[in-house]
Amino acid sequence: MIDLRSDTVTQPSPAMRRAMAEAVVGDDVYRDDPTVLKLEQRAAELMGKEAGLFVSSGTLGNLLALMSQTERGDEIIAGRHSHIVTHEVGGAAQIAQVMVHPIDHPQDWIEADAIRNAVHSEDIHEPRTRLVCLENALSNGGVVPLPVLRSAYDAAKALGLRVHLDGARILNAALASGCSVQRIADCADTVTFCLSKGLAAPVGSVLTGDQAFIERARRNRKLLGGGLRQAGILAAAGLVALDSMTQRLAEDHAHAKLLGSLLAAIDGISVETERIQINMVFFKVDREKRTPEDFLNQLKEKGILTNPDDHGLFRFVTHYGIMESDVRATAQAVREIMEG
Ligand SMILES: Cc1ncc(COP(=O)(O)O)c(C=O)c1O
């Protein structure tokens, strides 16, 4: 199968499997695991933060960021379509017990003025605004321009707020914007990034920030049952991901652009070409020619997997393991379905 559902479907590389088998491990709850400590340090350096915390998923990293920078009943500002608001099971309300103030963002990113307009005062009737949650790259494949992120951060700091960045795909964002990861991470106090997406590690994300914050997050991770023991087996793959997988993201981006241009030439397919900034291609299928269900089933019969459409929009995601030949085979299959 050519699996284009997500970049989370990647298989670990042979080097990762070797590193996992040979990892030196210890009990990480006692902070005895040298491989986890090494990964946390590497990740913190990459983001330009004091410390890091290895967590099992991006969702857990984001939740810990909320729990460790707010108190019950505080308000957080986040994009209406952000992953934290739409795809993390309402953990902000259920577990962190914060009130989410979702911001409409026509460009899909949060601008400084939106923060200034959303923030509540110290009036006793109003919830206390504590944290702004930014995202880059966006889960819709977009990349936020650095000056927009910077001014959002400056506006939040001027209002005395903390800023968390959901940087699940921050490495893709850095590559697409042609700037360093650290310059993006500098636009937030705390950052989560994922090892298990384009970087192809089997498990894990790292939450980064200042030392005091990471200590609170470590305690909250234990509270949620996320304190792992010989986690170095997983962290070893994460280290290989940081060593060997960041440069090759360019290949995924190029494959997405190629796929977008091949699909755009097919009658009945409209591609949001301007949105292809990282490894995601969004497109619509003319319903008069093929219903979404029919399109999806026929793709599967031809050996290509993707997720059902979201309000008429399909997504293909390129990743480690997808070759140029797969991209061309996918475009050919779509052409046959539309012409067949
Ligand atoms: C922008 C963004 N944030 C967070 C996550 C959550 O990561 P995980 O699936 O590891 O919980 C995802 C997952 O796709 C994501 O796209």
Short mmCIF file of C-alpha atoms and ligand atoms in Angstrom, two decimals:
data_model
loop_
_atom_site.label_atom_id
_atom_site.label_comp_id
_atom_site.label_asym_id
_atom_site.label_seq_id
_atom_site.Cartn_x
_atom_site.Cartn_y
_atom_site.Cartn_z
CA MET A 1 0.00 0.00 0.00
CA ILE A 2 1.01 3.61 -0.54
CA ASP A 3 -0.10 5.06 2.77
CA LEU A 4 -0.69 8.80 2.54
CA ARG A 5 -2.99 9.12 5.56
CA SER A 6 -0.41 10.89 7.73
CA ASP A 7 3.30 11.21 8.47
CA THR A 8 2.61 9.28 11.67
CA VAL A 9 2.45 6.00 9.73
CA THR A 10 6.20 5.87 9.11
CA GLN A 11 8.22 2.78 9.97
CA PRO A 12 11.38 3.29 12.07
CA SER A 13 14.57 3.27 10.00
CA PRO A 14 17.05 0.36 10.34
CA ALA A 15 19.38 2.72 12.26
CA MET A 16 16.59 3.47 14.72
CA ARG A 17 15.89 -0.21 15.28
CA ARG A 18 19.59 -0.86 15.91
CA ALA A 19 19.85 2.09 18.31
CA MET A 20 16.78 0.88 20.19
CA ALA A 21 18.21 -2.61 20.56
CA GLU A 22 21.52 -1.29 21.85
CA ALA A 23 20.26 1.61 24.01
CA VAL A 24 21.78 2.06 27.46
CA VAL A 25 18.78 2.45 29.75
CA GLY A 26 17.79 3.08 33.35
CA ASP A 27 14.68 4.01 35.31
CA ASP A 28 13.68 7.40 33.95
CA VAL A 29 11.33 8.15 36.85
CA TYR A 30 14.53 8.14 38.99
CA ARG A 31 16.15 10.13 36.14
CA ASP A 32 18.55 7.23 35.69
CA ASP A 33 18.13 6.76 31.96
CA PRO A 34 21.13 8.29 30.18
CA THR A 35 19.55 7.97 26.75
CA VAL A 36 16.43 9.89 27.78
CA LEU A 37 18.57 12.56 29.48
CA LYS A 38 20.63 12.90 26.31
CA LEU A 39 17.53 13.26 24.14
CA GLU A 40 16.01 15.84 26.48
CA GLN A 41 19.21 17.86 26.44
CA ARG A 42 19.54 17.67 22.65
CA ALA A 43 15.92 18.71 22.22
CA ALA A 44 16.26 21.63 24.64
CA GLU A 45 19.39 22.84 22.79
CA LEU A 46 17.63 22.58 19.44
CA MET A 47 14.77 24.74 20.74
CA GLY A 48 17.06 27.11 22.64
CA LYS A 49 15.36 26.31 25.96
CA GLU A 50 16.77 25.39 29.37
CA ALA A 51 15.30 21.92 29.65
CA GLY A 52 13.27 19.20 27.97
CA LEU A 53 10.87 16.45 28.98
CA PHE A 54 10.36 13.30 26.93
CA VAL A 55 6.65 12.50 26.61
CA SER A 56 4.74 9.78 24.86
CA SER A 57 2.84 12.03 22.43
CA GLY A 58 2.29 15.55 21.16
CA THR A 59 -1.10 15.58 22.85
CA LEU A 60 0.49 14.81 26.22
CA GLY A 61 3.16 17.49 25.68
CA ASN A 62 0.50 20.10 24.92
CA LEU A 63 -1.67 19.05 27.86
CA LEU A 64 1.30 19.25 30.24
CA ALA A 65 2.09 22.70 28.86
CA LEU A 66 -1.42 23.84 29.77
CA MET A 67 -1.47 22.12 33.17
CA SER A 68 1.93 23.46 34.13
CA GLN A 69 1.34 27.11 33.21
CA THR A 70 -2.23 27.68 34.41
CA GLU A 71 -4.47 27.22 37.40
CA ARG A 72 -8.00 25.82 37.45
CA GLY A 73 -10.43 28.28 35.86
CA ASP A 74 -7.79 30.27 34.00
CA GLU A 75 -8.42 31.15 30.41
CA ILE A 76 -6.24 30.19 27.48
CA ILE A 77 -6.34 31.82 24.07
CA ALA A 78 -6.01 29.42 21.15
CA GLY A 79 -6.90 29.30 17.46
CA ARG A 80 -10.40 27.96 16.77
CA HIS A 81 -8.99 25.36 14.37
CA SER A 82 -5.87 24.59 16.35
CA HIS A 83 -5.02 21.01 17.26
CA ILE A 84 -5.33 21.77 20.97
CA VAL A 85 -8.90 23.00 20.47
CA THR A 86 -10.15 20.52 17.89
CA HIS A 87 -8.17 17.30 18.17
CA GLU A 88 -7.06 16.75 21.75
CA VAL A 89 -10.29 15.36 23.20
CA GLY A 90 -11.04 18.54 25.13
CA GLY A 91 -8.16 17.77 27.51
CA ALA A 92 -7.82 21.50 28.18
CA ALA A 93 -11.27 21.48 29.83
CA GLN A 94 -11.38 17.90 31.10
CA ILE A 95 -7.96 17.66 32.66
CA ALA A 96 -6.19 21.05 32.73
CA GLN A 97 -9.54 22.62 33.77
CA VAL A 98 -8.98 25.81 31.85
CA MET A 99 -11.46 27.79 29.82
CA VAL A 100 -10.60 27.90 26.15
CA HIS A 101 -11.12 31.20 24.36
CA PRO A 102 -11.05 30.18 20.70
CA ILE A 103 -9.91 32.87 18.32
CA ASP A 104 -11.18 33.11 14.77
CA HIS A 105 -8.27 33.34 12.48
CA PRO A 106 -9.03 33.79 8.82
CA GLN A 107 -5.40 33.19 7.90
CA ASP A 108 -5.34 30.28 10.33
CA TRP A 109 -2.83 31.95 12.57
CA ILE A 110 -3.22 34.22 15.60
CA GLU A 111 -2.27 37.85 15.12
CA ALA A 112 -1.14 40.24 17.86
CA ASP A 113 -4.35 42.30 17.66
CA ALA A 114 -6.49 39.21 18.18
CA ILE A 115 -4.62 38.56 21.43
CA ARG A 116 -5.03 42.17 22.56
CA ASN A 117 -8.78 41.98 21.82
CA ALA A 118 -9.27 38.62 23.51
CA VAL A 119 -7.42 39.19 26.77
CA HIS A 120 -9.58 39.73 29.86
CA SER A 121 -8.97 42.30 32.55
CA GLU A 122 -8.43 41.76 36.26
CA ASP A 123 -12.12 42.60 36.89
CA ILE A 124 -13.51 40.00 39.30
CA HIS A 125 -16.26 39.06 36.83
CA GLU A 126 -13.84 37.98 34.18
CA PRO A 127 -11.79 34.82 33.75
CA ARG A 128 -8.08 35.37 34.21
CA THR A 129 -6.24 35.07 30.90
CA ARG A 130 -2.97 33.23 31.41
CA LEU A 131 -1.70 31.54 28.30
CA VAL A 132 -1.67 31.95 24.54
CA CYS A 133 -1.30 28.79 22.44
CA LEU A 134 0.28 29.21 19.03
CA GLU A 135 0.84 26.51 16.40
CA ASN A 136 3.54 26.14 13.70
CA ALA A 137 3.39 24.41 11.30
CA LEU A 138 -0.40 24.50 11.36
CA SER A 139 -2.22 21.19 11.24
CA ASN A 140 -3.75 22.35 7.94
CA GLY A 141 -0.27 22.33 6.40
CA GLY A 142 0.24 26.10 6.57
CA VAL A 143 3.33 27.82 7.93
CA VAL A 144 3.04 30.98 10.02
CA PRO A 145 5.36 33.79 8.84
CA LEU A 146 8.01 34.47 11.47
CA PRO A 147 7.12 38.20 11.91
CA VAL A 148 3.49 37.22 12.66
CA LEU A 149 4.62 34.75 15.33
CA ARG A 150 7.07 37.26 16.75
CA SER A 151 4.51 40.03 17.07
CA ALA A 152 1.98 37.63 18.62
CA TYR A 153 4.62 36.65 21.19
CA ASP A 154 5.58 40.27 21.90
CA ALA A 155 1.91 41.25 22.31
CA ALA A 156 1.32 38.36 24.72
CA LYS A 157 4.40 39.19 26.79
CA ALA A 158 3.43 42.86 26.97
CA LEU A 159 0.14 41.67 28.49
CA GLY A 160 1.94 39.46 31.01
CA LEU A 161 0.84 36.19 29.40
CA ARG A 162 2.76 32.96 28.89
CA VAL A 163 3.01 31.54 25.38
CA HIS A 164 3.03 27.87 24.37
CA LEU A 165 3.85 26.74 20.85
CA ASP A 166 2.44 23.48 19.54
CA GLY A 167 5.40 22.79 17.28
CA ALA A 168 4.47 19.22 16.39
CA ARG A 169 5.97 19.95 12.96
CA ILE A 170 8.28 22.84 13.88
CA LEU A 171 11.12 21.30 11.85
CA ASN A 172 8.94 21.31 8.74
CA ALA A 173 7.98 24.91 9.50
CA ALA A 174 11.62 25.96 9.87
CA LEU A 175 12.57 24.32 6.60
CA ALA A 176 9.63 25.88 4.75
CA SER A 177 10.34 29.36 6.16
CA GLY A 178 14.08 29.12 5.60
CA CYS A 179 14.89 30.06 9.20
CA SER A 180 16.33 28.18 12.14
CA VAL A 181 14.15 26.13 14.46
CA GLN A 182 15.36 28.26 17.34
CA ARG A 183 14.07 31.50 15.81
CA ILE A 184 10.59 29.99 15.71
CA ALA A 185 10.94 28.52 19.20
CA ASP A 186 12.06 31.95 20.46
CA CYS A 187 8.47 33.08 19.84
CA ALA A 188 7.23 31.00 22.77
CA ASP A 189 8.09 30.26 26.39
CA THR A 190 7.38 26.56 25.95
CA VAL A 191 7.40 24.33 22.88
CA THR A 192 6.24 20.79 22.15
CA PHE A 193 7.63 19.06 19.08
CA CYS A 194 7.08 15.55 17.75
CA LEU A 195 9.65 12.89 16.92
CA SER A 196 7.00 10.50 15.62
CA LYS A 197 5.75 12.48 12.62
CA GLY A 198 8.03 13.50 9.74
CA LEU A 199 11.07 12.51 11.80
CA ALA A 200 9.82 8.92 11.68
CA ALA A 201 10.60 7.82 15.25
CA PRO A 202 8.12 5.23 16.49
CA VAL A 203 7.05 7.08 19.65
CA GLY A 204 7.45 10.38 21.38
CA SER A 205 7.55 14.13 21.59
CA VAL A 206 9.61 16.52 23.67
CA LEU A 207 8.22 19.39 25.72
CA THR A 208 10.77 22.17 26.26
CA GLY A 209 10.93 25.32 28.36
CA ASP A 210 12.58 26.82 31.41
CA GLN A 211 13.79 24.56 34.21
CA ALA A 212 11.06 25.44 36.71
CA PHE A 213 8.35 24.81 34.13
CA ILE A 214 9.84 21.45 33.16
CA GLU A 215 9.91 20.38 36.84
CA ARG A 216 6.19 21.18 37.15
CA ALA A 217 5.52 19.32 33.89
CA ARG A 218 7.52 16.31 35.14
CA ARG A 219 5.31 16.15 38.22
CA ASN A 220 2.16 16.48 36.11
CA ARG A 221 3.42 13.79 33.73
CA LYS A 222 3.70 11.45 36.73
CA LEU A 223 0.18 12.43 37.82
CA LEU A 224 -1.18 11.37 34.44
CA GLY A 225 0.66 8.05 34.54
CA GLY A 226 3.14 9.19 31.91
CA GLY A 227 6.32 8.57 33.90
CA LEU A 228 8.07 5.83 31.91
CA ARG A 229 10.80 3.54 33.19
CA GLN A 230 13.40 2.24 30.67
CA ALA A 231 12.21 4.80 28.15
CA GLY A 232 15.69 5.06 26.65
CA ILE A 233 14.65 2.33 24.23
CA LEU A 234 12.26 4.87 22.72
CA ALA A 235 14.50 7.90 23.21
CA ALA A 236 17.29 6.13 21.29
CA ALA A 237 15.12 6.21 18.17
CA GLY A 238 14.39 9.88 18.87
CA LEU A 239 18.12 10.66 18.91
CA VAL A 240 18.58 8.94 15.55
CA ALA A 241 15.60 10.95 14.28
CA LEU A 242 17.30 14.22 15.29
CA ASP A 243 20.61 13.08 13.79
CA SER A 244 19.42 11.72 10.49
CA MET A 245 15.87 12.67 9.69
CA THR A 246 15.71 16.46 9.83
CA GLN A 247 17.55 17.10 6.56
CA ARG A 248 15.44 14.66 4.60
CA LEU A 249 12.20 16.54 5.35
CA ALA A 250 13.06 18.59 2.24
CA GLU A 251 12.37 15.46 0.20
CA ASP A 252 8.85 15.19 1.69
CA HIS A 253 8.18 18.85 0.89
CA ALA A 254 9.39 18.40 -2.69
CA HIS A 255 7.25 15.27 -3.07
CA ALA A 256 4.19 17.17 -1.82
CA LYS A 257 4.79 19.94 -4.37
CA LEU A 258 5.26 17.41 -7.16
CA LEU A 259 2.11 15.53 -6.13
CA GLY A 260 0.18 18.82 -5.98
CA SER A 261 1.23 19.81 -9.49
CA LEU A 262 0.43 16.35 -10.94
CA LEU A 263 -3.00 16.30 -9.29
CA ALA A 264 -3.77 19.86 -10.40
CA ALA A 265 -3.50 18.72 -14.02
CA ILE A 266 -6.33 16.17 -13.57
CA ASP A 267 -9.84 17.12 -14.64
CA GLY A 268 -12.20 17.13 -11.64
CA ILE A 269 -9.46 17.64 -9.03
CA SER A 270 -8.85 21.07 -7.54
CA VAL A 271 -5.71 21.42 -5.51
CA GLU A 272 -5.08 24.13 -2.93
CA THR A 273 -1.61 24.63 -4.39
CA GLU A 274 -0.82 27.80 -2.43
CA ARG A 275 -1.27 25.75 0.76
CA ILE A 276 1.49 23.26 -0.12
CA GLN A 277 4.21 24.51 2.17
CA ILE A 278 5.23 21.39 4.02
CA ASN A 279 4.41 17.72 3.37
CA MET A 280 0.64 18.02 2.95
CA VAL A 281 -1.50 18.32 -0.16
CA PHE A 282 -5.17 19.31 0.20
CA PHE A 283 -7.57 18.84 -2.70
CA LYS A 284 -11.23 18.55 -3.64
CA VAL A 285 -12.84 16.01 -5.91
CA ASP A 286 -15.64 17.13 -8.23
CA ARG A 287 -18.73 15.44 -6.73
CA GLU A 288 -20.40 15.32 -10.15
CA LYS A 289 -17.68 12.92 -11.24
CA ARG A 290 -17.01 10.91 -8.08
CA THR A 291 -18.58 10.95 -4.63
CA PRO A 292 -16.04 11.18 -1.78
CA GLU A 293 -16.89 7.62 -0.69
CA ASP A 294 -16.46 6.24 -4.19
CA PHE A 295 -13.18 8.11 -4.63
CA LEU A 296 -11.81 6.80 -1.34
CA ASN A 297 -12.85 3.20 -2.08
CA GLN A 298 -11.38 3.24 -5.55
CA LEU A 299 -8.12 4.66 -4.20
CA LYS A 300 -7.97 1.81 -1.72
CA GLU A 301 -8.61 -0.76 -4.43
CA LYS A 302 -5.62 0.71 -6.25
CA GLY A 303 -3.45 0.33 -3.16
CA ILE A 304 -3.52 3.93 -1.93
CA LEU A 305 -4.68 4.90 1.53
CA THR A 306 -5.92 8.26 2.71
CA ASN A 307 -8.39 9.46 5.32
CA PRO A 308 -12.02 10.28 4.53
CA ASP A 309 -12.60 13.86 3.36
CA ASP A 310 -13.18 16.67 5.84
CA HIS A 311 -16.04 18.82 4.50
CA GLY A 312 -15.12 17.83 0.96
CA LEU A 313 -11.37 18.30 1.43
CA PHE A 314 -9.01 15.35 1.02
CA ARG A 315 -5.41 15.29 2.26
CA PHE A 316 -2.35 13.38 1.10
CA VAL A 317 0.70 13.46 3.39
CA THR A 318 4.19 12.59 2.12
CA HIS A 319 6.77 11.09 4.47
CA TYR A 320 9.77 8.81 4.99
CA GLY A 321 9.11 5.70 2.90
CA ILE A 322 7.20 7.52 0.16
CA MET A 323 9.34 7.69 -2.98
CA GLU A 324 8.97 9.79 -6.10
CA SER A 325 7.67 6.65 -7.84
CA ASP A 326 4.87 6.43 -5.22
CA VAL A 327 3.97 10.06 -5.86
CA ARG A 328 3.73 9.41 -9.60
CA ALA A 329 1.78 6.16 -9.08
CA THR A 330 -0.68 8.03 -6.84
CA ALA A 331 -1.27 10.77 -9.39
CA GLN A 332 -1.75 8.13 -12.10
CA ALA A 333 -4.27 6.25 -9.94
CA VAL A 334 -6.23 9.46 -9.29
CA ARG A 335 -6.24 10.19 -13.03
CA GLU A 336 -7.60 6.69 -13.79
CA ILE A 337 -10.32 7.06 -11.15
CA MET A 338 -11.42 10.44 -12.48
CA GLU A 339 -11.32 9.35 -16.12
CA GLY A 340 -12.59 5.82 -15.61
C1 LIG B 1 -0.33 20.26 15.11
C2 LIG B 1 -0.40 19.00 15.93
N1 LIG B 1 -0.27 19.10 17.26
C3 LIG B 1 -0.30 18.02 18.06
C4 LIG B 1 -0.49 16.75 17.53
C5 LIG B 1 -0.60 15.58 18.48
O1 LIG B 1 0.39 14.65 18.36
P1 LIG B 1 0.16 13.13 18.86
O2 LIG B 1 -0.61 12.46 17.77
O3 LIG B 1 1.54 12.61 19.03
O4 LIG B 1 -0.60 13.19 20.11
C6 LIG B 1 -0.64 16.61 16.14
C7 LIG B 1 -0.86 15.27 15.57
O5 LIG B 1 -1.05 15.08 14.39
C8 LIG B 1 -0.60 17.76 15.33
O6 LIG B 1 -0.77 17.69 14.00
#
